[in-house]
mmCIF file of C-alpha atoms and ligand atoms in Angstrom:
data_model
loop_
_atom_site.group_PDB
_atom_site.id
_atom_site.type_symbol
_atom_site.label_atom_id
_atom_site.label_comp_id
_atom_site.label_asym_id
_atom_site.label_seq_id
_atom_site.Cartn_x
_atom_site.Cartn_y
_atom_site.Cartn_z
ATOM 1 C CA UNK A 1 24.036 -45.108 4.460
ATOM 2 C CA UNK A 2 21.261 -42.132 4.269
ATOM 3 C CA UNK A 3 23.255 -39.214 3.748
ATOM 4 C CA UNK A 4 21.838 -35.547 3.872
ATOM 5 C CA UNK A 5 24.118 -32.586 1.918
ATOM 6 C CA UNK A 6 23.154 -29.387 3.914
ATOM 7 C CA UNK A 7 25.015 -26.571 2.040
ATOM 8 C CA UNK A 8 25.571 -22.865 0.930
ATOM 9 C CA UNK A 9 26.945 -21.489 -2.137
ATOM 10 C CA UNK A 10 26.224 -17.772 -3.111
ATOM 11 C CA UNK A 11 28.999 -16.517 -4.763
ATOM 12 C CA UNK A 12 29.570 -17.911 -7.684
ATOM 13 C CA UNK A 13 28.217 -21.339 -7.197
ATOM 14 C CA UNK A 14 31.676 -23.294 -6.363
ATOM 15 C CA UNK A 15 30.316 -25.133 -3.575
ATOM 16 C CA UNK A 16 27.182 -26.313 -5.117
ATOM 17 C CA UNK A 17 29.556 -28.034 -7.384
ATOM 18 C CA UNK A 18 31.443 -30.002 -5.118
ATOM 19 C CA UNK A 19 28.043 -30.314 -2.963
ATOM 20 C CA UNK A 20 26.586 -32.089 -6.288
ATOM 21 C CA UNK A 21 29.795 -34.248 -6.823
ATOM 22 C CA UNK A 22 29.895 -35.822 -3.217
ATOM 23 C CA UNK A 23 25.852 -36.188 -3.380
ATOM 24 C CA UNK A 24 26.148 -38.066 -6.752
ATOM 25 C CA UNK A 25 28.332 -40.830 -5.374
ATOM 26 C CA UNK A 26 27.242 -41.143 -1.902
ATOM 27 C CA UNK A 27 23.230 -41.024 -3.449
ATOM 28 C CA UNK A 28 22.435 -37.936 -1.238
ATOM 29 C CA UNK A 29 19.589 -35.908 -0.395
ATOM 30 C CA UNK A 30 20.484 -31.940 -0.779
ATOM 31 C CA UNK A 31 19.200 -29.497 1.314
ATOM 32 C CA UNK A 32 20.084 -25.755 2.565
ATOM 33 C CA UNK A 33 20.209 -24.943 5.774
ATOM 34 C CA UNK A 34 16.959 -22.998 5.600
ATOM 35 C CA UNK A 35 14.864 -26.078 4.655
ATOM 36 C CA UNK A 36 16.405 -28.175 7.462
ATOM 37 C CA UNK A 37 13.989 -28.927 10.054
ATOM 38 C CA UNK A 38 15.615 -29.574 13.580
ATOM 39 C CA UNK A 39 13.992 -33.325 13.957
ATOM 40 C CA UNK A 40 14.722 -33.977 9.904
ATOM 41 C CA UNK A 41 18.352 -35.317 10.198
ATOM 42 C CA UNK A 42 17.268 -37.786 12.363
ATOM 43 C CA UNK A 43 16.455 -39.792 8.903
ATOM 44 C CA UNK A 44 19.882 -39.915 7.906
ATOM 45 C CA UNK A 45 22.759 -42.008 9.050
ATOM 46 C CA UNK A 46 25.491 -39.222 7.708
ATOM 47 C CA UNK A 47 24.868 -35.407 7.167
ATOM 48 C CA UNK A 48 27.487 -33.431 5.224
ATOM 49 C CA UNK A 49 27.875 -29.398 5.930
ATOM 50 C CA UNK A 50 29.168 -27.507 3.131
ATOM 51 C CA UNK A 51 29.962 -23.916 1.894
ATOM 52 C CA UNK A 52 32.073 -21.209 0.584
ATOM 53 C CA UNK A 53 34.245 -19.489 3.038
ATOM 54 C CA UNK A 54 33.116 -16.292 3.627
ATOM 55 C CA UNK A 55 35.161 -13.844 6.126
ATOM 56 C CA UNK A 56 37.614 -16.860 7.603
ATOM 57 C CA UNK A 57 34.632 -19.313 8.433
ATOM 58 C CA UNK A 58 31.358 -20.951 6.455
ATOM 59 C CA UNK A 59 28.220 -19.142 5.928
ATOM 60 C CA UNK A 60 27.030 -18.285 9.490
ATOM 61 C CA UNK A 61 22.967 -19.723 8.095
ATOM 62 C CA UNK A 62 25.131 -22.997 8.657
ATOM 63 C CA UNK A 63 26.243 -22.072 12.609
ATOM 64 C CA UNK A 64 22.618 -21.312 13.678
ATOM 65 C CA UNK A 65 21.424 -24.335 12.072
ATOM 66 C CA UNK A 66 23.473 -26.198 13.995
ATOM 67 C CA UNK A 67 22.831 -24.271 16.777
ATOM 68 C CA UNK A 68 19.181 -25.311 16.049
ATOM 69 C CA UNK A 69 19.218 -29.053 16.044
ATOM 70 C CA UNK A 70 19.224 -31.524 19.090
ATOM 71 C CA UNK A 71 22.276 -33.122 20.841
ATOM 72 C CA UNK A 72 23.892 -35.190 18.593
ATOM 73 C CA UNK A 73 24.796 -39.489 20.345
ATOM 74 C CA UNK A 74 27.846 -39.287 17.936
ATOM 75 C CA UNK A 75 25.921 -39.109 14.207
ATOM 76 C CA UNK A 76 28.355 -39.087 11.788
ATOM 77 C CA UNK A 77 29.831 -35.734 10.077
ATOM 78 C CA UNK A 78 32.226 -34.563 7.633
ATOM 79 C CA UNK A 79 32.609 -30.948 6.369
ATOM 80 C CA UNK A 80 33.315 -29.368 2.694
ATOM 81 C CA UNK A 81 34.213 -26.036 2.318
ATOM 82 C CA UNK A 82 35.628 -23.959 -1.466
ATOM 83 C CA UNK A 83 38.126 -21.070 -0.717
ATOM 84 C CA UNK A 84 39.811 -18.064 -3.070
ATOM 85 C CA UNK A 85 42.674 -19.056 -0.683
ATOM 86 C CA UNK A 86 44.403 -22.538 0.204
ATOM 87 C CA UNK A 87 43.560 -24.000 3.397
ATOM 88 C CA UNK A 88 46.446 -24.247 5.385
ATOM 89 C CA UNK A 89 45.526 -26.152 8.641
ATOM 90 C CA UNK A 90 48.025 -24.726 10.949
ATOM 91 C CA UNK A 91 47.653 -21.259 9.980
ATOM 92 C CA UNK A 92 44.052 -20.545 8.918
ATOM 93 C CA UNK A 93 42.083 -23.948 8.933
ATOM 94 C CA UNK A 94 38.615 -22.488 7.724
ATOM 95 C CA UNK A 95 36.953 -25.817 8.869
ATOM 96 C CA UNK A 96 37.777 -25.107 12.586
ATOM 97 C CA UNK A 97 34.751 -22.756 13.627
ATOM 98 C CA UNK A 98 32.520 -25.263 12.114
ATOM 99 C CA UNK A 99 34.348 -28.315 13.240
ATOM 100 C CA UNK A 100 34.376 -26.693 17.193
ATOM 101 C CA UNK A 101 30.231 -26.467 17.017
ATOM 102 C CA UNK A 102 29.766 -29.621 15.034
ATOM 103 C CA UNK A 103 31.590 -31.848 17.827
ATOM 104 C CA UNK A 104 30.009 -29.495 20.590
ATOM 105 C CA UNK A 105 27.028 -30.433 19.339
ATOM 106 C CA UNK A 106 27.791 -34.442 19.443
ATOM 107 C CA UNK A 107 28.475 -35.151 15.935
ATOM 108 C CA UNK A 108 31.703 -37.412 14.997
ATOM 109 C CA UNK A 109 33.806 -36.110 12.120
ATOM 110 C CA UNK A 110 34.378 -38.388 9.588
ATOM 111 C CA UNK A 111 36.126 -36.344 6.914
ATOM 112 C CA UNK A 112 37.016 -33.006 5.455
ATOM 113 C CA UNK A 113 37.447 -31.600 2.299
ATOM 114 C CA UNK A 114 38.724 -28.215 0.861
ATOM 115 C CA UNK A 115 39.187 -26.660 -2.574
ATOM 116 C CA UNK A 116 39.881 -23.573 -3.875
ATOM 117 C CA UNK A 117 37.019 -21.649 -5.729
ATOM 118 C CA UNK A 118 36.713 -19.021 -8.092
ATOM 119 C CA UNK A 119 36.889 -15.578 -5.850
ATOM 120 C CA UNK A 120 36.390 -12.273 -7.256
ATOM 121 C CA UNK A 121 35.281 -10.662 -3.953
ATOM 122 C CA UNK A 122 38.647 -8.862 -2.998
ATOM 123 C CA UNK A 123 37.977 -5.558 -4.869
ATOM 124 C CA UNK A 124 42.159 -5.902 -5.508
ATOM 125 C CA UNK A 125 41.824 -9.425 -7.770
ATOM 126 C CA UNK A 126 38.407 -7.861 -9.871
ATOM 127 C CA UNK A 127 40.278 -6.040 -12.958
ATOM 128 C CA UNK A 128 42.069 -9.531 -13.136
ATOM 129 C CA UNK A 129 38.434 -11.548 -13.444
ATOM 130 C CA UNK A 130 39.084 -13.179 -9.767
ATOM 131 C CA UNK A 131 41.463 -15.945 -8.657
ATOM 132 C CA UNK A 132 41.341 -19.538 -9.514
ATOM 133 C CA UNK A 133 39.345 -19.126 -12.049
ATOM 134 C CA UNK A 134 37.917 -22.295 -13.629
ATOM 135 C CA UNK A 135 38.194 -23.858 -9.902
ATOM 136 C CA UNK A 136 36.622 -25.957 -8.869
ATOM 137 C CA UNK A 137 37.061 -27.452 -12.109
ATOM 138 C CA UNK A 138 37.550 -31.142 -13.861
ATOM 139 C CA UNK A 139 40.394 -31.943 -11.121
ATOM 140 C CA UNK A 140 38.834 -30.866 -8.205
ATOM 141 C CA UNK A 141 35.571 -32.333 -8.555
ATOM 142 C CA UNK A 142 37.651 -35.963 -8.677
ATOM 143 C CA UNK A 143 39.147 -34.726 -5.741
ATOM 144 C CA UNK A 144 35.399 -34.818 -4.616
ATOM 145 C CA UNK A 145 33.824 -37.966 -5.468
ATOM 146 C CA UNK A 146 37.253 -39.701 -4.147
ATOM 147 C CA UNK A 147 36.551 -37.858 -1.090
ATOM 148 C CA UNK A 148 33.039 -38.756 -1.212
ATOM 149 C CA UNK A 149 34.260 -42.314 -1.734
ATOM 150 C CA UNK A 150 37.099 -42.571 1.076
ATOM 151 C CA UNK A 151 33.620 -41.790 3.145
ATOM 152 C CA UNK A 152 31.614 -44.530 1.403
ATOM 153 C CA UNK A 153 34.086 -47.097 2.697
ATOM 154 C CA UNK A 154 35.362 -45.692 5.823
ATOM 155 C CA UNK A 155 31.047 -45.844 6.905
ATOM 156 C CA UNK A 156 29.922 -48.991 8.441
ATOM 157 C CA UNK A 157 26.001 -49.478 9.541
ATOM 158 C CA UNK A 158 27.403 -50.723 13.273
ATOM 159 C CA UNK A 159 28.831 -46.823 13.778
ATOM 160 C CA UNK A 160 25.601 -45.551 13.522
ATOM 161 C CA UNK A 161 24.453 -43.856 15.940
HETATM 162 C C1 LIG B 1 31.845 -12.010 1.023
HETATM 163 C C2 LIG B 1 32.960 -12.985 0.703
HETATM 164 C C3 LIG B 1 33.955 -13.220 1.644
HETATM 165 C C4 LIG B 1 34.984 -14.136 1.371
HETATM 166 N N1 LIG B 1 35.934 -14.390 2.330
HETATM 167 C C5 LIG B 1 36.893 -15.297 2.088
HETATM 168 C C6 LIG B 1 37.866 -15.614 3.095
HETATM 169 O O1 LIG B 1 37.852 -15.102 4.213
HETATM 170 N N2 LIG B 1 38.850 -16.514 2.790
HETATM 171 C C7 LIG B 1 38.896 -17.141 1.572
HETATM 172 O O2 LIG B 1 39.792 -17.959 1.350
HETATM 173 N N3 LIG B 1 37.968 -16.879 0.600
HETATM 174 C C8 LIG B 1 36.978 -15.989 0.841
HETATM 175 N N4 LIG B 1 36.031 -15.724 -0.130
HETATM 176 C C9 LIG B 1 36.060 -16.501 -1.387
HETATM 177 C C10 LIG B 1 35.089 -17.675 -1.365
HETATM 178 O O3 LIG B 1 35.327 -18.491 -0.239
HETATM 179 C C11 LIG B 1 35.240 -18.551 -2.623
HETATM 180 O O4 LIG B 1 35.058 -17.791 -3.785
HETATM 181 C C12 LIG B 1 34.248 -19.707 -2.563
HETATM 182 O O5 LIG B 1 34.593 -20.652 -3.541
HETATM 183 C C13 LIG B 1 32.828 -19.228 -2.800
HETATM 184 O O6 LIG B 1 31.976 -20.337 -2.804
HETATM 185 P P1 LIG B 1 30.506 -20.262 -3.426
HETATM 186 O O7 LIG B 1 30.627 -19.906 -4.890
HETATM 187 O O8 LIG B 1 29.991 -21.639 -3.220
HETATM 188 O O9 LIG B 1 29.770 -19.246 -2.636
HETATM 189 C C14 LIG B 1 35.017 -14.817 0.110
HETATM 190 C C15 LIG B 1 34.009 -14.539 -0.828
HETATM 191 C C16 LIG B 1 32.988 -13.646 -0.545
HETATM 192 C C17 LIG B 1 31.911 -13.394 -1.587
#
């Protein structure tokens, strides 16, 4: 199972955690999305797209990638994401925008993950030193590789596309 990471982190490097945690147990490549030629995911059987949540939705470098890359014959997916708030999929599911384009494009979702990250952007939480501080931290980075794992076994050769 070739997998590709293809993520963003610029705030305060949350992501890149998690990024590194699912990479280390699934033996992924890691890329961001400006290195990511169109024809290069063709080389993997599983691509992961990753980053903070910025404004309600991931990093918008992520959107026109996909927006770059060919029709996808049902290559398998999944989506990470670190938030200063919880994900609550009913009322703000920050994985939808990118979930919409990834299926538009032809891709097959095989997993999601979410955790909160440390957030000082809200000019309100600063004098505090942010929210969830310390997150992702020892607990959520379990989270990940058990994630990551759940993938591992859920991924058989035959599904690839
Ligand atoms: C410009 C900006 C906008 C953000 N908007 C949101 C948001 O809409 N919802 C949310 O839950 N967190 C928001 N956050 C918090 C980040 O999603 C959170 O800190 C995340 O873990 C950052 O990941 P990173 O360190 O990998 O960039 C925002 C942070 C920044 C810097």
């Amino acid at each position: 199972m070739k997998t590709l990471i293809i993520y963003v982190s610029i705030h305060h490097g949350n992501t890149e955690k998690i990024a590194k945690a699912i990479a280390s147990v699934l033996e992924a490549d890691m890329s961001k999305p400006a290195e990511v030629d169109a024809s290069y995911v063709c080389n993997y059987d599983l691509i992961g797209f990753g980053s903070g949540i910025y404004f309600g939705k991931h990093h918008p470098s992520l959107f026109s990638l996909v927006h770059r890359l060919p029709s996808q014959n049902g290559k398998g997916a999944f989506i990470f994401s670190t938030s200063g708030l919880r994900r609550i999929r009913l009322i703000h599911d920050f994985n939808k925008p990118l979930r919409h384009r990834l299926l538009a494009k032809g891709f097959r979702i095989l997993g999601e993950f979410n955790c909160r990250g440390w957030d000082t952007y809200p000019i309100w939480v600063k004098p505090f030193g942010g929210i969830n501080k310390g997150k992702p931290g020892e607990k959520e980075v379990k989270e990940a590789e058990l994630f990551a794992l759940s993938l591992k076994k859920s991924f058989h050769p035959s599904s690839t596309h």
